[in-house]
Each structure stands twice: as structure tokens, then as C-alpha cells.
mmCIF file of C-alpha atoms and ligand atoms in Angstrom:
data_model
loop_
_atom_site.group_PDB
_atom_site.id
_atom_site.type_symbol
_atom_site.label_atom_id
_atom_site.label_comp_id
_atom_site.label_asym_id
_atom_site.label_seq_id
_atom_site.Cartn_x
_atom_site.Cartn_y
_atom_site.Cartn_z
ATOM 1 C CA MET A 1 0.157 0.261 0.127
ATOM 2 C CA ARG A 2 2.988 2.256 1.065
ATOM 3 C CA THR A 3 4.851 1.798 -2.160
ATOM 4 C CA LYS A 4 1.291 2.160 -4.070
ATOM 5 C CA SER A 5 0.095 5.740 -2.657
ATOM 6 C CA LYS A 6 3.760 6.682 -3.548
ATOM 7 C CA LEU A 7 3.855 5.674 -6.802
ATOM 8 C CA PHE A 8 -0.219 7.612 -7.064
ATOM 9 C CA MET A 9 1.634 10.366 -5.541
ATOM 10 C CA SER A 10 4.529 10.414 -8.608
ATOM 11 C CA ALA A 11 2.111 9.609 -11.193
ATOM 12 C CA LEU A 12 0.506 13.293 -9.794
ATOM 13 C CA ILE A 13 3.532 14.979 -9.789
ATOM 14 C CA ALA A 14 4.198 13.664 -13.447
ATOM 15 C CA ALA A 15 0.617 15.004 -14.851
ATOM 16 C CA ALA A 16 1.416 17.847 -13.157
ATOM 17 C CA ALA A 17 4.270 18.865 -14.818
ATOM 18 C CA ILE A 18 2.856 17.974 -18.073
ATOM 19 C CA GLY A 19 -0.455 19.555 -17.246
ATOM 20 C CA ASN A 20 -0.062 23.068 -18.737
ATOM 21 C CA PHE A 21 -2.182 23.219 -21.508
ATOM 22 C CA ALA A 22 -6.513 23.053 -21.478
ATOM 23 C CA CYS A 23 -8.315 20.069 -20.385
ATOM 24 C CA THR A 24 -5.163 18.492 -19.395
ATOM 25 C CA PRO A 25 -6.704 14.829 -19.067
ATOM 26 C CA PRO A 26 -6.301 13.953 -15.284
ATOM 27 C CA ALA A 27 -4.179 12.182 -13.229
ATOM 28 C CA GLU A 28 -5.984 8.436 -13.696
ATOM 29 C CA ASN A 29 -7.308 6.881 -10.706
ATOM 30 C CA LYS A 30 -6.537 3.732 -12.321
ATOM 31 C CA SER A 31 -7.966 2.130 -9.362
ATOM 32 C CA THR A 32 -9.680 3.067 -6.073
ATOM 33 C CA GLU A 33 -7.107 0.726 -4.093
ATOM 34 C CA GLU A 34 -4.087 2.883 -5.460
ATOM 35 C CA ASN A 35 -6.437 6.310 -5.099
ATOM 36 C CA THR A 36 -6.886 5.201 -1.373
ATOM 37 C CA MET A 37 -4.051 6.852 0.929
ATOM 38 C CA GLU A 38 -2.471 4.560 3.929
ATOM 39 C CA GLN A 39 -6.000 5.183 6.853
ATOM 40 C CA THR A 40 -8.033 6.194 4.271
ATOM 41 C CA SER A 41 -11.769 4.809 4.835
ATOM 42 C CA THR A 42 -12.750 5.513 1.720
ATOM 43 C CA ALA A 43 -12.277 6.365 -1.755
ATOM 44 C CA ILE A 44 -12.109 8.123 -4.637
ATOM 45 C CA PRO A 45 -14.713 7.578 -7.289
ATOM 46 C CA ASP A 46 -12.495 6.020 -10.250
ATOM 47 C CA SER A 47 -11.453 9.067 -12.340
ATOM 48 C CA SER A 48 -12.398 6.714 -16.280
ATOM 49 C CA ASN A 49 -16.579 6.884 -14.594
ATOM 50 C CA PHE A 50 -15.869 10.848 -14.848
ATOM 51 C CA SER A 51 -14.205 10.269 -18.651
ATOM 52 C CA GLY A 52 -16.768 11.652 -21.238
ATOM 53 C CA GLU A 53 -18.037 13.849 -23.383
ATOM 54 C CA VAL A 54 -21.211 16.628 -22.976
ATOM 55 C CA ASN A 55 -22.198 18.919 -25.656
ATOM 56 C CA GLY A 56 -19.124 18.008 -27.725
ATOM 57 C CA LYS A 57 -16.686 19.203 -24.531
ATOM 58 C CA ALA A 58 -13.916 15.798 -22.775
ATOM 59 C CA THR A 59 -15.274 15.537 -19.259
ATOM 60 C CA HIS A 60 -13.142 14.351 -16.635
ATOM 61 C CA LEU A 61 -12.090 13.916 -13.199
ATOM 62 C CA PHE A 62 -9.323 15.373 -11.002
ATOM 63 C CA THR A 63 -7.623 14.361 -8.374
ATOM 64 C CA LEU A 64 -5.598 17.577 -6.221
ATOM 65 C CA VAL A 65 -3.453 15.999 -2.776
ATOM 66 C CA ASN A 66 -1.325 18.174 -0.325
ATOM 67 C CA LYS A 67 1.533 17.257 1.667
ATOM 68 C CA ASN A 68 -1.040 15.458 4.407
ATOM 69 C CA GLY A 69 -2.017 13.363 2.004
ATOM 70 C CA MET A 70 -5.911 15.127 2.065
ATOM 71 C CA GLN A 71 -7.350 14.844 -1.667
ATOM 72 C CA VAL A 72 -9.677 16.670 -3.289
ATOM 73 C CA ALA A 73 -11.330 15.290 -6.674
ATOM 74 C CA ILE A 74 -12.908 17.964 -9.226
ATOM 75 C CA THR A 75 -14.894 17.618 -12.437
ATOM 76 C CA ASN A 76 -14.465 19.732 -14.782
ATOM 77 C CA TYR A 77 -18.329 19.339 -15.600
ATOM 78 C CA GLY A 78 -19.918 21.631 -13.748
ATOM 79 C CA GLY A 79 -16.045 22.534 -11.880
ATOM 80 C CA ARG A 80 -17.488 20.289 -9.296
ATOM 81 C CA ILE A 81 -16.335 19.196 -5.927
ATOM 82 C CA VAL A 82 -16.836 15.151 -6.379
ATOM 83 C CA SER A 83 -14.661 14.042 -3.530
ATOM 84 C CA LEU A 84 -12.966 15.621 0.011
ATOM 85 C CA LEU A 85 -11.355 13.180 2.299
ATOM 86 C CA VAL A 86 -9.660 14.815 5.240
ATOM 87 C CA LYS A 87 -8.556 13.516 8.341
ATOM 88 C CA ASP A 88 -10.986 12.654 11.302
ATOM 89 C CA LYS A 89 -9.732 12.436 15.108
ATOM 90 C CA THR A 90 -8.748 8.879 14.380
ATOM 91 C CA GLY A 91 -6.140 9.761 11.811
ATOM 92 C CA ALA A 92 -8.148 8.185 9.341
ATOM 93 C CA PHE A 93 -9.464 10.224 5.933
ATOM 94 C CA LYS A 94 -13.455 10.736 5.617
ATOM 95 C CA ASP A 95 -14.802 11.866 2.535
ATOM 96 C CA VAL A 96 -17.126 14.886 3.872
ATOM 97 C CA VAL A 97 -18.404 15.823 0.411
ATOM 98 C CA LEU A 98 -22.156 14.501 -0.917
ATOM 99 C CA GLY A 99 -21.636 13.143 -4.759
ATOM 100 C CA TYR A 100 -21.704 10.462 -6.703
ATOM 101 C CA ASP A 101 -19.384 8.038 -8.686
ATOM 102 C CA ASN A 102 -19.709 9.311 -12.110
ATOM 103 C CA VAL A 103 -20.546 12.000 -14.457
ATOM 104 C CA LYS A 104 -24.010 10.620 -15.320
ATOM 105 C CA THR A 105 -25.524 11.061 -12.478
ATOM 106 C CA TYR A 106 -24.682 14.618 -12.320
ATOM 107 C CA GLN A 107 -26.799 14.898 -15.266
ATOM 108 C CA LYS A 108 -29.946 14.109 -14.164
ATOM 109 C CA ARG A 109 -32.978 15.714 -13.765
ATOM 110 C CA GLY A 110 -33.203 17.635 -10.562
ATOM 111 C CA GLU A 111 -29.667 16.981 -9.104
ATOM 112 C CA PRO A 112 -29.520 19.635 -6.238
ATOM 113 C CA TYR A 113 -26.132 21.025 -7.535
ATOM 114 C CA PHE A 114 -23.911 18.940 -5.826
ATOM 115 C CA GLY A 115 -20.862 20.679 -5.470
ATOM 116 C CA ALA A 116 -20.961 22.995 -8.010
ATOM 117 C CA LEU A 117 -19.348 25.448 -9.371
ATOM 118 C CA ILE A 118 -22.654 28.247 -9.250
ATOM 119 C CA GLY A 119 -22.438 31.456 -12.155
ATOM 120 C CA ARG A 120 -24.258 33.439 -13.198
ATOM 121 C CA TYR A 121 -25.914 34.388 -10.464
ATOM 122 C CA GLY A 122 -25.318 32.331 -7.131
ATOM 123 C CA ASN A 123 -28.918 32.038 -5.001
ATOM 124 C CA ARG A 124 -32.438 33.453 -6.636
ATOM 125 C CA ILE A 125 -33.430 36.150 -9.092
ATOM 126 C CA GLY A 126 -36.976 37.509 -8.085
ATOM 127 C CA LYS A 127 -39.531 37.185 -11.017
ATOM 128 C CA ALA A 128 -36.222 35.907 -13.126
ATOM 129 C CA LYS A 129 -35.844 39.215 -14.227
ATOM 130 C CA PHE A 130 -34.141 42.321 -13.537
ATOM 131 C CA SER A 131 -33.204 45.768 -15.298
ATOM 132 C CA LEU A 132 -30.195 47.338 -16.114
ATOM 133 C CA ASN A 133 -28.785 51.003 -16.971
ATOM 134 C CA GLY A 134 -32.723 50.915 -18.478
ATOM 135 C CA LYS A 135 -33.130 47.620 -20.000
ATOM 136 C CA GLU A 136 -34.863 44.568 -18.508
ATOM 137 C CA TYR A 137 -33.531 41.022 -18.996
ATOM 138 C CA ASN A 138 -35.449 38.058 -18.399
ATOM 139 C CA LEU A 139 -33.940 34.590 -17.435
ATOM 140 C CA GLU A 140 -34.495 31.313 -17.469
ATOM 141 C CA LYS A 141 -37.315 30.454 -15.143
ATOM 142 C CA ASN A 142 -36.239 27.362 -12.963
ATOM 143 C CA ASP A 143 -37.766 27.311 -9.452
ATOM 144 C CA GLY A 144 -41.757 29.085 -9.702
ATOM 145 C CA ALA A 145 -41.735 32.253 -11.375
ATOM 146 C CA ASN A 146 -38.022 32.763 -9.882
ATOM 147 C CA SER A 147 -34.396 31.894 -11.716
ATOM 148 C CA LEU A 148 -32.408 30.176 -9.161
ATOM 149 C CA HIS A 149 -28.048 29.252 -9.593
ATOM 150 C CA GLY A 150 -27.933 30.896 -12.897
ATOM 151 C CA GLY A 151 -31.078 29.416 -14.538
ATOM 152 C CA ALA A 152 -31.528 26.413 -16.306
ATOM 153 C CA HIS A 153 -27.974 26.839 -18.134
ATOM 154 C CA GLY A 154 -26.350 27.737 -15.014
ATOM 155 C CA TYR A 155 -22.276 26.852 -14.799
ATOM 156 C CA TRP A 156 -23.472 23.702 -12.496
ATOM 157 C CA MET A 157 -23.837 22.385 -16.001
ATOM 158 C CA GLN A 158 -21.212 23.553 -18.304
ATOM 159 C CA VAL A 159 -17.636 21.607 -19.399
ATOM 160 C CA TRP A 160 -15.339 24.066 -17.571
ATOM 161 C CA ASP A 161 -11.595 24.092 -19.653
ATOM 162 C CA ALA A 162 -9.327 22.635 -17.353
ATOM 163 C CA LYS A 163 -5.647 22.974 -16.538
ATOM 164 C CA LEU A 164 -3.809 21.211 -14.157
ATOM 165 C CA ILE A 165 -1.107 23.770 -12.581
ATOM 166 C CA ASN A 166 0.712 21.254 -9.994
ATOM 167 C CA LYS A 167 -1.077 18.737 -8.443
ATOM 168 C CA THR A 168 -2.364 21.337 -5.299
ATOM 169 C CA THR A 169 -3.808 23.196 -8.017
ATOM 170 C CA LEU A 170 -6.293 23.305 -10.733
ATOM 171 C CA GLU A 171 -7.837 25.915 -12.547
ATOM 172 C CA LEU A 172 -11.022 25.771 -14.731
ATOM 173 C CA THR A 173 -11.878 28.708 -17.001
ATOM 174 C CA TYR A 174 -15.358 28.784 -18.577
ATOM 175 C CA LEU A 175 -16.852 31.643 -21.473
ATOM 176 C CA SER A 176 -20.554 32.206 -20.679
ATOM 177 C CA LYS A 177 -21.464 33.637 -23.622
ATOM 178 C CA ASP A 178 -23.567 36.787 -24.249
ATOM 179 C CA GLY A 179 -27.458 35.819 -23.850
ATOM 180 C CA GLU A 180 -27.144 32.611 -22.032
ATOM 181 C CA ALA A 181 -29.411 31.640 -19.587
ATOM 182 C CA GLY A 182 -30.668 35.137 -20.751
ATOM 183 C CA TYR A 183 -28.021 37.350 -18.613
ATOM 184 C CA PRO A 184 -26.035 40.729 -20.806
ATOM 185 C CA GLY A 185 -22.277 40.538 -22.132
ATOM 186 C CA ASN A 186 -19.628 37.873 -22.580
ATOM 187 C CA LEU A 187 -18.570 36.655 -19.077
ATOM 188 C CA ASN A 188 -14.436 35.614 -18.578
ATOM 189 C CA VAL A 189 -14.481 33.233 -16.049
ATOM 190 C CA LYS A 190 -11.813 31.887 -14.194
ATOM 191 C CA VAL A 191 -11.633 29.623 -11.376
ATOM 192 C CA VAL A 192 -8.882 28.598 -9.205
ATOM 193 C CA TYR A 193 -9.049 25.275 -6.879
ATOM 194 C CA THR A 194 -6.161 24.872 -4.482
ATOM 195 C CA LEU A 195 -5.578 22.455 -2.088
ATOM 196 C CA THR A 196 -3.139 24.294 0.180
ATOM 197 C CA ASP A 197 -0.589 22.316 2.881
ATOM 198 C CA ASN A 198 -2.903 23.574 5.810
ATOM 199 C CA ASP A 199 -5.804 21.890 4.725
ATOM 200 C CA GLU A 200 -7.414 24.296 3.132
ATOM 201 C CA VAL A 201 -10.023 23.789 -0.004
ATOM 202 C CA LYS A 202 -9.110 27.738 -1.200
ATOM 203 C CA ILE A 203 -11.373 28.843 -4.668
ATOM 204 C CA ASP A 204 -10.319 31.656 -6.275
ATOM 205 C CA TYR A 205 -13.238 33.500 -8.558
ATOM 206 C CA SER A 206 -12.472 35.864 -11.078
ATOM 207 C CA ALA A 207 -14.352 37.452 -14.315
ATOM 208 C CA THR A 208 -14.544 39.951 -16.550
ATOM 209 C CA THR A 209 -17.276 41.481 -19.079
ATOM 210 C CA ASP A 210 -17.652 43.636 -22.420
ATOM 211 C CA GLN A 211 -21.325 44.534 -20.985
ATOM 212 C CA ALA A 212 -22.354 45.406 -17.505
ATOM 213 C CA THR A 213 -23.874 42.582 -16.018
ATOM 214 C CA PRO A 214 -25.026 40.827 -12.726
ATOM 215 C CA VAL A 215 -22.206 38.452 -11.548
ATOM 216 C CA ASN A 216 -22.506 36.239 -7.967
ATOM 217 C CA LEU A 217 -20.354 33.456 -7.995
ATOM 218 C CA THR A 218 -20.154 30.890 -5.117
ATOM 219 C CA ASN A 219 -19.613 26.676 -4.843
ATOM 220 C CA HIS A 220 -22.646 24.601 -3.932
ATOM 221 C CA ALA A 221 -20.904 21.880 -1.800
ATOM 222 C CA TYR A 222 -22.562 19.460 0.639
ATOM 223 C CA PHE A 223 -21.171 19.288 3.568
ATOM 224 C CA ASN A 224 -21.847 16.160 6.197
ATOM 225 C CA LEU A 225 -18.884 16.359 8.685
ATOM 226 C CA ASN A 226 -19.623 13.009 10.560
ATOM 227 C CA GLY A 227 -19.179 11.516 6.558
ATOM 228 C CA ALA A 228 -20.728 12.038 3.317
ATOM 229 C CA GLY A 229 -23.846 9.515 3.994
ATOM 230 C CA ASP A 230 -24.177 9.747 7.692
ATOM 231 C CA SER A 231 -27.532 10.309 7.979
ATOM 232 C CA THR A 232 -27.745 13.408 9.358
ATOM 233 C CA ILE A 233 -26.115 16.912 10.019
ATOM 234 C CA LEU A 234 -28.370 18.020 12.808
ATOM 235 C CA ASN A 235 -25.856 16.991 15.566
ATOM 236 C CA ASN A 236 -23.027 19.442 13.833
ATOM 237 C CA GLU A 237 -22.206 22.529 15.325
ATOM 238 C CA LEU A 238 -22.230 25.305 14.021
ATOM 239 C CA ARG A 239 -20.992 29.083 14.701
ATOM 240 C CA ILE A 240 -21.856 32.400 11.700
ATOM 241 C CA ALA A 241 -20.685 35.596 12.796
ATOM 242 C CA ALA A 242 -23.210 37.161 11.709
ATOM 243 C CA ASP A 243 -25.913 39.788 13.465
ATOM 244 C CA ASN A 244 -28.502 39.828 11.219
ATOM 245 C CA ILE A 245 -30.147 37.961 7.730
ATOM 246 C CA THR A 246 -32.047 38.779 5.215
ATOM 247 C CA PRO A 247 -35.197 37.380 5.668
ATOM 248 C CA VAL A 248 -37.585 35.820 2.721
ATOM 249 C CA ASP A 249 -41.144 35.276 1.162
ATOM 250 C CA ASN A 250 -42.513 32.231 0.646
ATOM 251 C CA THR A 251 -40.195 31.711 -2.238
ATOM 252 C CA LEU A 252 -37.512 32.870 -0.911
ATOM 253 C CA ILE A 253 -37.202 35.986 -2.333
ATOM 254 C CA PRO A 254 -35.776 38.306 0.023
ATOM 255 C CA THR A 255 -38.237 41.087 1.178
ATOM 256 C CA GLY A 256 -35.487 43.988 1.374
ATOM 257 C CA LYS A 257 -35.035 44.090 4.926
ATOM 258 C CA ILE A 258 -31.974 43.164 7.665
ATOM 259 C CA THR A 259 -33.534 41.396 10.652
ATOM 260 C CA PRO A 260 -31.221 40.939 13.934
ATOM 261 C CA VAL A 261 -30.871 37.298 14.481
ATOM 262 C CA LYS A 262 -31.245 37.796 18.201
ATOM 263 C CA GLY A 263 -33.412 35.845 19.975
ATOM 264 C CA THR A 264 -34.411 33.707 17.353
ATOM 265 C CA ALA A 265 -33.463 30.346 15.917
ATOM 266 C CA PHE A 266 -30.923 32.394 13.027
ATOM 267 C CA ASP A 267 -28.854 33.325 16.166
ATOM 268 C CA PHE A 268 -25.380 31.186 15.651
ATOM 269 C CA THR A 269 -22.983 34.418 16.790
ATOM 270 C CA SER A 270 -22.192 30.932 19.142
ATOM 271 C CA PHE A 271 -22.178 27.688 18.998
ATOM 272 C CA LYS A 272 -25.507 25.344 18.229
ATOM 273 C CA ALA A 273 -25.983 21.907 17.422
ATOM 274 C CA ILE A 274 -27.434 22.384 14.029
ATOM 275 C CA GLY A 275 -31.113 20.379 15.215
ATOM 276 C CA LYS A 276 -31.717 22.629 18.336
ATOM 277 C CA GLU A 277 -34.548 25.106 17.145
ATOM 278 C CA ILE A 278 -34.986 24.327 13.236
ATOM 279 C CA GLY A 279 -38.617 22.563 14.500
ATOM 280 C CA ASN A 280 -39.687 26.085 15.934
ATOM 281 C CA ALA A 281 -43.121 25.925 14.776
ATOM 282 C CA ASP A 282 -43.949 29.393 15.370
ATOM 283 C CA ASP A 283 -40.772 30.340 13.261
ATOM 284 C CA GLU A 284 -42.254 31.706 10.152
ATOM 285 C CA GLN A 285 -38.744 32.035 8.350
ATOM 286 C CA LEU A 286 -37.553 27.951 9.015
ATOM 287 C CA LYS A 287 -41.579 27.555 7.801
ATOM 288 C CA PHE A 288 -40.489 29.487 4.495
ATOM 289 C CA GLY A 289 -37.419 27.451 4.204
ATOM 290 C CA LYS A 290 -38.565 24.299 5.372
ATOM 291 C CA GLY A 291 -35.789 24.512 7.693
ATOM 292 C CA TYR A 292 -32.587 26.900 7.404
ATOM 293 C CA ASP A 293 -31.933 28.271 3.329
ATOM 294 C CA HIS A 294 -30.806 31.684 4.384
ATOM 295 C CA ASN A 295 -29.011 34.647 3.827
ATOM 296 C CA PHE A 296 -26.506 35.872 6.480
ATOM 297 C CA VAL A 297 -25.142 39.150 6.273
ATOM 298 C CA LEU A 298 -21.713 38.898 7.938
ATOM 299 C CA ASN A 299 -20.276 40.966 10.542
ATOM 300 C CA LYS A 300 -17.047 40.866 8.945
ATOM 301 C CA HIS A 301 -15.590 39.386 5.370
ATOM 302 C CA THR A 302 -12.288 39.413 5.074
ATOM 303 C CA LEU A 303 -9.630 36.161 4.746
ATOM 304 C CA LYS A 304 -8.380 37.527 8.599
ATOM 305 C CA ASP A 305 -11.004 35.783 10.510
ATOM 306 C CA ALA A 306 -13.411 33.069 10.097
ATOM 307 C CA ILE A 307 -16.661 33.888 9.523
ATOM 308 C CA ALA A 308 -18.570 30.687 9.813
ATOM 309 C CA THR A 309 -17.571 27.073 11.749
ATOM 310 C CA VAL A 310 -19.047 24.029 11.185
ATOM 311 C CA LYS A 311 -17.789 20.634 13.975
ATOM 312 C CA SER A 312 -19.126 17.379 14.284
ATOM 313 C CA PRO A 313 -19.337 15.862 17.015
ATOM 314 C CA VAL A 314 -18.758 12.297 16.105
ATOM 315 C CA THR A 315 -15.130 12.425 14.052
ATOM 316 C CA GLY A 316 -14.032 15.718 15.562
ATOM 317 C CA ILE A 317 -14.037 17.499 12.014
ATOM 318 C CA VAL A 318 -13.954 21.213 12.330
ATOM 319 C CA MET A 319 -14.638 22.794 9.011
ATOM 320 C CA ASP A 320 -13.691 26.988 9.004
ATOM 321 C CA VAL A 321 -15.105 28.954 6.221
ATOM 322 C CA TYR A 322 -13.568 32.313 5.450
ATOM 323 C CA THR A 323 -14.412 34.457 2.796
ATOM 324 C CA GLU A 324 -14.264 38.461 1.147
ATOM 325 C CA GLU A 325 -17.970 38.015 0.170
ATOM 326 C CA PRO A 326 -20.495 40.113 2.394
ATOM 327 C CA ALA A 327 -23.042 37.079 3.359
ATOM 328 C CA ILE A 328 -23.415 33.352 3.347
ATOM 329 C CA GLN A 329 -26.093 30.805 2.403
ATOM 330 C CA PHE A 330 -26.828 28.681 4.933
ATOM 331 C CA TYR A 331 -28.970 25.732 3.707
ATOM 332 C CA SER A 332 -29.848 22.810 5.989
ATOM 333 C CA GLY A 333 -30.057 20.331 2.730
ATOM 334 C CA ASN A 334 -33.968 20.456 3.272
ATOM 335 C CA PHE A 335 -34.784 19.292 -0.071
ATOM 336 C CA LEU A 336 -32.633 16.315 0.314
ATOM 337 C CA ASP A 337 -35.056 13.071 0.217
ATOM 338 C CA GLY A 338 -32.837 10.083 0.054
ATOM 339 C CA ARG A 339 -35.494 8.356 -2.539
ATOM 340 C CA SER A 340 -32.865 7.035 -4.594
ATOM 341 C CA LYS A 341 -29.410 4.984 -3.603
ATOM 342 C CA ASP A 342 -27.294 6.701 -6.069
ATOM 343 C CA GLY A 343 -24.474 8.619 -4.336
ATOM 344 C CA LYS A 344 -20.815 7.929 -3.944
ATOM 345 C CA GLY A 345 -20.649 3.936 -2.988
ATOM 346 C CA GLY A 346 -24.222 2.807 -3.088
ATOM 347 C CA VAL A 347 -26.494 5.250 -0.641
ATOM 348 C CA ALA A 348 -29.141 7.445 -0.677
ATOM 349 C CA TYR A 349 -28.879 11.027 1.016
ATOM 350 C CA PRO A 350 -32.167 11.407 3.164
ATOM 351 C CA LEU A 351 -33.376 14.963 4.205
ATOM 352 C CA ARG A 352 -31.051 17.157 6.385
ATOM 353 C CA SER A 353 -27.896 14.807 5.395
ATOM 354 C CA ALA A 354 -25.889 17.463 4.226
ATOM 355 C CA LEU A 355 -25.228 21.603 4.558
ATOM 356 C CA CYS A 356 -24.169 24.333 2.611
ATOM 357 C CA LEU A 357 -22.880 27.139 3.429
ATOM 358 C CA GLU A 358 -22.451 29.612 0.401
ATOM 359 C CA THR A 359 -20.804 32.186 0.410
ATOM 360 C CA GLN A 360 -22.023 35.209 -2.005
ATOM 361 C CA HIS A 361 -23.390 38.656 -2.451
ATOM 362 C CA TYR A 362 -27.474 38.782 -1.733
ATOM 363 C CA PRO A 363 -29.890 37.186 -3.265
ATOM 364 C CA ASP A 364 -31.926 38.948 -5.369
ATOM 365 C CA SER A 365 -29.131 42.082 -5.629
ATOM 366 C CA PRO A 366 -30.459 43.322 -9.337
ATOM 367 C CA ASN A 367 -34.064 43.923 -8.045
ATOM 368 C CA LYS A 368 -33.106 45.402 -4.537
ATOM 369 C CA PRO A 369 -30.736 48.708 -4.860
ATOM 370 C CA GLU A 370 -30.490 48.866 -0.991
ATOM 371 C CA PHE A 371 -28.310 45.744 -1.433
ATOM 372 C CA PRO A 372 -24.534 46.236 -2.227
ATOM 373 C CA SER A 373 -24.489 45.877 -5.759
ATOM 374 C CA THR A 374 -23.819 42.968 -7.978
ATOM 375 C CA THR A 375 -22.874 44.655 -10.813
ATOM 376 C CA LEU A 376 -19.925 44.527 -12.871
ATOM 377 C CA ASN A 377 -18.891 46.740 -15.665
ATOM 378 C CA PRO A 378 -16.898 46.236 -18.742
ATOM 379 C CA GLY A 379 -13.071 47.130 -17.722
ATOM 380 C CA LYS A 380 -13.390 46.219 -14.500
ATOM 381 C CA THR A 381 -12.350 42.631 -12.757
ATOM 382 C CA TYR A 382 -14.869 40.380 -10.436
ATOM 383 C CA LYS A 383 -12.335 39.017 -7.826
ATOM 384 C CA THR A 384 -13.778 37.020 -5.078
ATOM 385 C CA THR A 385 -11.812 34.304 -2.538
ATOM 386 C CA THR A 386 -13.642 31.594 -0.258
ATOM 387 C CA ILE A 387 -11.264 29.115 2.500
ATOM 388 C CA TYR A 388 -13.231 25.768 3.799
ATOM 389 C CA LYS A 389 -9.925 25.059 6.228
ATOM 390 C CA PHE A 390 -10.160 21.195 8.312
ATOM 391 C CA SER A 391 -8.740 20.786 11.425
ATOM 392 C CA VAL A 392 -9.285 18.441 14.728
ATOM 393 C CA ALA A 393 -11.123 19.599 17.374
ATOM 394 C CA LYS A 394 -8.479 19.332 20.404
HETATM 395 C C1 BGC B 1 -30.472 27.447 -2.230
HETATM 396 C C2 BGC B 1 -32.248 26.602 -1.784
HETATM 397 C C3 BGC B 1 -32.015 25.252 -3.425
HETATM 398 C C4 BGC B 1 -30.117 24.848 -2.792
HETATM 399 C C5 BGC B 1 -30.112 23.534 -4.042
HETATM 400 C C6 BGC B 1 -29.719 26.616 -1.685
HETATM 401 O O1 BGC B 1 -28.469 27.496 -2.287
HETATM 402 O O2 BGC B 1 -30.722 28.115 -1.305
HETATM 403 O O3 BGC B 1 -33.062 27.103 -1.772
HETATM 404 O O4 BGC B 1 -32.785 24.614 -2.636
HETATM 405 O O5 BGC B 1 -29.311 26.032 -3.407
HETATM 406 O O6 BGC B 1 -30.690 23.387 -5.053
#
């Protein structure tokens, strides 16, 4: 095993050395055994299950590995994080994100955006329209009357050009054409995933445009720090450094108000089990969201301090989130239903068996001038970084 792991690492380094071209073939995950580090209790899916073609473009699975043996597997189909192997309190590796074993399942209808890059606009735009510089734009309605996560042709279902920079860095680029999903302007998007030796998944987003357009990019990883496939995240403890949320109507569009969390089920300013108040029957916001599905307005947003932390009492795994974005969507997996056993390893993902912490600008900002602007103008560069850092509780 030791030799095989070393061989796998050398293969990655070799692949990285030749990897300086678009759509680099991935460091092949020859077999699940070779992929599995010494203490790994879970495996990364076989990369051959991700070799395919979607809309005439090749799809692959890339695996990044750091000096501690932590691994993240990413496919250029939707720029999705497929697996994330992190050490638990026993020193064994656990996969902490939900996903599928093959690229086909990621394309099934109603797939919940597992691990995906989201754009051109993360979360909802009300009535699927907005006006910019005096012109009205109509977007794809894919959530009742609203547009969600960039519409039916969002970045989560596009094949990105991929360049493996080295064994810890993957660069993805995508040209979102003028009019795609209804948005104005050709938007050149670049996302760089880096797995640092400090056990961080760092996501650097940048974009430029040739016409004014709203932009709000995020990643939609579904985390379960007990291990993907565990039945619930309700026992995970969460802290979010946010004194306010943007409450929503019953279609999950912000009302425009900004309201304090103090004295409500939304107060995560100190650690609280996610399940503690999620069932509060008299909370209208929890009713609208079918649980937590809300934009938390961050008190600070620099990369200096963690703005959110999740802890698993089962594995001891801790995840700290850092972002330059002004807000974070905390979604408690309320639409997962566990109906099909098509999760990695043939498991089902039941209701609330994962949580998302999507760093973002506020939902529906293009229709809410009082919210921080999401407009990107020609000549300017959209640039933002988010970090998910892993450790084990002391
Ligand atoms: C949204 C949820 C949605 C989920 C998956 C989240 O970002 O806020 O309402 O159900 O993504 O689609």
C-alpha cells in the first residue's frame, strides 16, 4: 500500500509537470486501491467514470493531494467538488462531501447542484428578471417564477476548460456567452481550486465582461462532517459571525429587510447544534425555508477571521470558512429526500444529511438597490476568494 500510494503521488506530480494545457487529461485514478491513502476509509471514484463528453466537450476527474495526504477530487463538468478526504480524530480519512460516482448521475434532472460552481448568479433572482441601465433582462425560470443558481443553463451544468497547474492546483475557465440563460455580456470566468498544505480548499474566483452584468459566483458543496452518507447533520455544531439575516417571502426571495438574529432560531453567533431550533413551529422564516435556507449578513468579511465554523461531535472534524463576500447562504439540506441510492458507494442522501455554506452577495440584489451591488462593468475585474479550512477538534 505504501509503495502504491507513493506511485500514485508520483503519477500526480508527473501529470502536473505536463499539465500546462487546456483540458489536461487528469492524473488517472487507476483503481480505488491506488487512490486510497494508507489510513483512508473512503475512496475517490474511479476517474474513468468521469471520462466522457458533454455538449462536445471532454469531461474528466482531477485529484489534488497535499503533503498531509488530504485529497480533493474535482470534475470539470460543472466545476464540481466530487470528493473531499479529510482526516478525522482517529487519523483516518473521511469523505465529507456528498456526490456521485460518475459524471452521468450529475446530469440527472433535479440533481441538487452537488459540489458545483454556481453562476452567473448564485441563489435567486425574483420573477426571473431585472433591469440594468434602463434595459429589462428576462432570465430562465427554474424555480417557480424565479431564477435559481443561474437558471437552467447555469455554470453547474457547463463543461469548463481545465488546466492542472500542479498537484495541488486546478484552474478552470469558462466563457459564458452574451445572452446565455438571459444574462447580458460575454463573461470570462476563471476559478482556481487550490488544496493548501494547511488543509484548506481555497477557491479564487475572477471574471471580466464586455457589458454590464450581475455576477455572483459561489460553490455549492454539500458538507457532512460526520462523513458523507451519514443520516443527518442536525448534531453538527455551527457558528456564523452574522448578527443579521435577509428574511425571505414564501418563494425564498428576500423581502429587502435586514433583521437581527438575536432571540431567534437564526442566532448562530455562538456554537449551537443545527437541530436545536430547526423545528420551531412558530418561526415563519423556518417555515418558508423548510428549515434553514437563508442569507446571513456577515459582520466582517476578510480572509483574516473565520466567518463560520462547523464541528462534528462524531468525527471531531472542524471546518472553518473564510470569505471576502458580504454574506453566506446557510442551507440545511431541506430538499434532500433520500429517494435513490445513487450517492457515492451506492448510498442514499436523506433529508438534512448535509449542509451548504455558500459564500455570496445577497440573493435578488439586481432587484434590490438597497443591497450591495452585484454589477460588474467592462474594464473591471470581479475577484473574490473563499476558503474552507479543515482540522480536528482539540
Ligand atoms: C438554495 C436552496 C436550494 C438549494 C439547492 C440553495 O442555495 O438556497 O433553496 O434548494 O440551493 O437547490
